[in-house]
Structure formats: C-alpha cells, structure tokens
C-alpha cells in the first residue's frame, strides 16, 4: 500500500471494492459511520457515485453517505 492508492470515498468508482483506511471527520461523523459499521479496516462496495450521495454496500445492506462526509473517508481500492 502506498499513499497514492488512498483516495477519498467520494472519488471511488462505482463497482469498486474499497477498504476504509481512515476517517478525517470529527466525533459526530465518526460516531455516525461507526453506527453504520463503516470503520477503518472494513471493506465496502461502491454502488453509486455519480451525483448526490455515495451509495455503498456492506454485508448486503446499502447505505447512502453524503458527498461531504464521503470526502472525509479515506479508502484503498482493493478490487
């Protein structure tokens, strides 16, 4: 893994499998994502990321994450 492989979730391509590396938000953002299971080390699939919220799938459940919050989630593309 190199720093160049790490991108904000808001830039991940639809269909890609990404691993959460770091959340840059404050306590509220981290708590909200923690409740959804979107935590560092978890892997999610990007379902939709063209306009509006970013839709990701984890464990068969889809979540919509606002584009601003998605920009604070750093991910590594793994597939």
Coordinates of N, CA and C in Angstrom, one line a residue:
X1 N 0.8 -1.2 0.0 CA 0.0 0.0 0.0 C 0.9 1.2 0.0
X2 N 0.6 2.1 -0.9 CA 1.3 3.4 -0.9 C 0.2 4.5 -0.8
X3 N 0.7 5.7 -0.5 CA -0.2 6.8 -0.3 C -1.0 7.1 -1.5
X4 N -0.4 6.8 -2.7 CA -1.1 7.1 -4.0 C -2.3 6.2 -4.2
X5 N -2.4 5.1 -3.5 CA -3.5 4.2 -3.6 C -4.7 4.6 -2.7
X6 N -4.5 5.6 -1.9 CA -5.5 6.0 -0.9 C -6.2 7.3 -1.5
X7 N -7.5 7.2 -1.6 CA -8.3 8.2 -2.2 C -9.5 8.5 -1.3
X8 N -10.2 9.6 -1.4 CA -11.4 9.8 -0.6 C -12.5 8.9 -1.2
X9 N -13.4 8.5 -0.4 CA -14.5 7.6 -0.9 C -15.3 8.3 -2.0
X10 N -15.4 9.6 -1.9 CA -16.2 10.4 -2.9 C -15.6 10.3 -4.3
X11 N -14.4 9.8 -4.4 CA -13.7 9.7 -5.8 C -13.7 8.2 -6.2
X12 N -14.1 7.3 -5.4 CA -14.1 5.9 -5.8 C -15.1 5.6 -6.9
X13 N -14.7 4.7 -7.8 CA -15.6 4.4 -8.9 C -16.7 3.4 -8.5
X14 N -17.9 3.6 -9.1 CA -18.9 2.6 -8.9 C -18.5 1.2 -9.3
X15 N -18.8 0.2 -8.4 CA -18.5 -1.1 -8.7 C -17.2 -1.5 -8.0
X16 N -16.4 -0.6 -7.5 CA -15.1 -0.9 -6.9 C -15.3 -1.4 -5.4
X17 N -14.4 -2.2 -5.0 CA -14.4 -2.7 -3.6 C -13.3 -1.9 -2.9
X18 N -13.6 -1.3 -1.8 CA -12.7 -0.4 -1.1 C -12.6 -0.8 0.3
X19 N -11.4 -0.6 0.9 CA -11.2 -0.8 2.3 C -11.1 0.6 3.0
X20 N -11.8 0.7 4.1 CA -11.8 2.0 4.8 C -10.4 2.1 5.5
X21 N -9.7 3.2 5.3 CA -8.4 3.4 5.9 C -8.4 4.3 7.0
X22 N -9.2 5.4 6.9 CA -9.2 6.5 7.9 C -10.4 7.4 7.7
X23 N -10.9 7.9 8.8 CA -12.0 8.9 8.8 C -11.5 10.2 9.3
X24 N -11.5 11.2 8.5 CA -11.0 12.5 8.9 C -12.0 13.4 9.6
X25 N -13.2 13.0 9.8 CA -14.2 13.8 10.4 C -14.0 13.9 11.9
X26 N -14.9 14.7 12.5 CA -14.9 14.9 13.9 C -15.6 13.7 14.6
X27 N -15.9 13.9 15.9 CA -16.5 12.9 16.7 C -17.9 12.5 16.2
X28 N -18.7 13.5 15.7 CA -20.1 13.2 15.2 C -20.0 12.3 13.9
X29 N -19.1 12.7 13.0 CA -19.0 11.9 11.8 C -18.5 10.5 12.1
X30 N -17.6 10.4 13.0 CA -17.0 9.1 13.3 C -18.1 8.2 14.0
X31 N -18.9 8.8 14.9 CA -20.0 8.1 15.5 C -21.0 7.6 14.6
X32 N -21.4 8.5 13.6 CA -22.4 8.1 12.6 C -21.9 7.0 11.8
X33 N -20.7 7.0 11.3 CA -20.1 6.0 10.5 C -19.9 4.7 11.3
X34 N -19.6 4.8 12.6 CA -19.4 3.6 13.4 C -20.7 2.9 13.6
X35 N -21.8 3.6 13.7 CA -23.1 3.0 13.8 C -23.5 2.3 12.6
X36 N -23.0 2.7 11.4 CA -23.3 2.0 10.2 C -22.3 0.9 9.9
X37 N -21.3 0.8 10.7 CA -20.2 -0.2 10.5 C -19.2 0.2 9.5
X38 N -19.2 1.5 9.2 CA -18.2 2.0 8.3 C -17.0 2.5 9.1
X39 N -16.1 1.5 9.4 CA -15.0 1.8 10.3 C -13.7 1.4 9.6
X40 N -12.6 1.9 10.0 CA -11.3 1.5 9.4 C -11.1 0.0 9.5
X41 N -10.7 -0.5 8.4 CA -10.4 -2.0 8.2 C -11.6 -2.7 7.5
X42 N -12.8 -2.1 7.5 CA -13.9 -2.7 6.9 C -13.8 -2.5 5.4
X43 N -14.4 -3.4 4.7 CA -14.4 -3.4 3.2 C -15.9 -3.2 2.7
X44 N -16.1 -2.2 1.8 CA -17.4 -1.9 1.3 C -17.3 -1.9 -0.2
X45 N -18.5 -2.1 -0.9 CA -18.5 -1.9 -2.4 C -19.2 -0.6 -2.7
X46 N -18.7 0.1 -3.6 CA -19.3 1.4 -4.0 C -20.3 1.0 -5.1
X47 N -21.6 1.3 -4.8 CA -22.7 1.0 -5.7 C -23.0 2.2 -6.6
X48 N -23.0 3.4 -6.1 CA -23.4 4.5 -6.9 C -22.6 5.7 -6.4
X49 N -22.0 6.4 -7.4 CA -21.2 7.6 -7.1 C -21.1 8.5 -8.3
X50 N -22.2 9.0 -8.7 CA -22.2 9.9 -9.9 C -22.5 11.3 -9.4
X51 N -23.6 11.4 -8.8 CA -24.1 12.7 -8.3 C -24.8 12.5 -7.0
X52 N -24.8 13.5 -6.1 CA -25.5 13.3 -4.8 C -24.8 12.4 -3.9
X53 N -25.5 11.7 -3.0 CA -24.8 10.9 -2.0 C -24.1 9.7 -2.7
X54 N -23.1 9.2 -2.0 CA -22.4 8.0 -2.4 C -23.1 6.8 -1.7
X55 N -23.5 5.8 -2.5 CA -24.1 4.6 -2.0 C -23.1 3.5 -2.0
X56 N -23.0 2.9 -0.8 CA -22.1 1.8 -0.6 C -22.9 0.6 0.0
X57 N -22.3 -0.6 -0.2 CA -22.9 -1.8 0.3 C -22.0 -2.5 1.2
X58 N -22.5 -2.9 2.3 CA -21.7 -3.6 3.3 C -22.6 -4.7 3.9
X59 N -22.2 -6.0 3.8 CA -22.9 -7.1 4.3 C -24.3 -7.2 3.8
X60 N -24.5 -6.8 2.5 CA -25.8 -7.0 1.9 C -26.8 -5.8 2.1
X61 N -26.3 -4.8 2.9 CA -27.1 -3.6 3.2 C -26.5 -2.4 2.5
X62 N -27.3 -1.6 1.9 CA -26.8 -0.4 1.2 C -27.0 0.9 2.1
X63 N -26.0 1.7 2.1 CA -26.1 3.0 2.9 C -25.8 4.1 1.9
X64 N -26.5 5.2 2.1 CA -26.2 6.5 1.4 C -25.4 7.4 2.3
X65 N -24.3 7.8 1.9 CA -23.4 8.7 2.6 C -23.3 10.0 1.9
X66 N -23.6 11.1 2.6 CA -23.5 12.4 1.9 C -22.1 12.7 1.3
X67 N -22.1 13.4 0.2 CA -20.8 13.6 -0.5 C -19.8 14.3 0.4
X68 N -20.2 15.2 1.2 CA -19.2 15.9 2.1 C -18.6 14.9 3.1
X69 N -19.4 14.0 3.7 CA -18.9 13.1 4.6 C -18.0 12.0 3.9
X70 N -18.4 11.6 2.7 CA -17.7 10.7 1.9 C -16.3 11.2 1.5
X71 N -16.2 12.5 1.4 CA -14.9 13.1 1.1 C -13.9 13.0 2.3
X72 N -14.5 12.8 3.5 CA -13.6 12.7 4.7 C -13.2 11.2 5.0
X73 N -13.7 10.3 4.2 CA -13.4 8.9 4.4 C -12.3 8.5 3.4
X74 N -11.2 8.1 3.9 CA -10.1 7.7 3.0 C -10.1 6.2 2.8
X75 N -10.0 5.8 1.6 CA -10.2 4.4 1.3 C -9.0 3.9 0.4
X76 N -8.8 2.6 0.3 CA -7.9 2.0 -0.6 C -8.7 1.1 -1.5
X77 N -8.5 1.2 -2.8 CA -9.2 0.3 -3.7 C -8.6 -1.1 -3.7
X78 N -9.4 -2.1 -3.4 CA -8.8 -3.4 -3.3 C -9.4 -4.4 -4.4
X79 N -10.4 -3.9 -5.1 CA -10.9 -4.7 -6.2 C -12.0 -4.0 -7.0

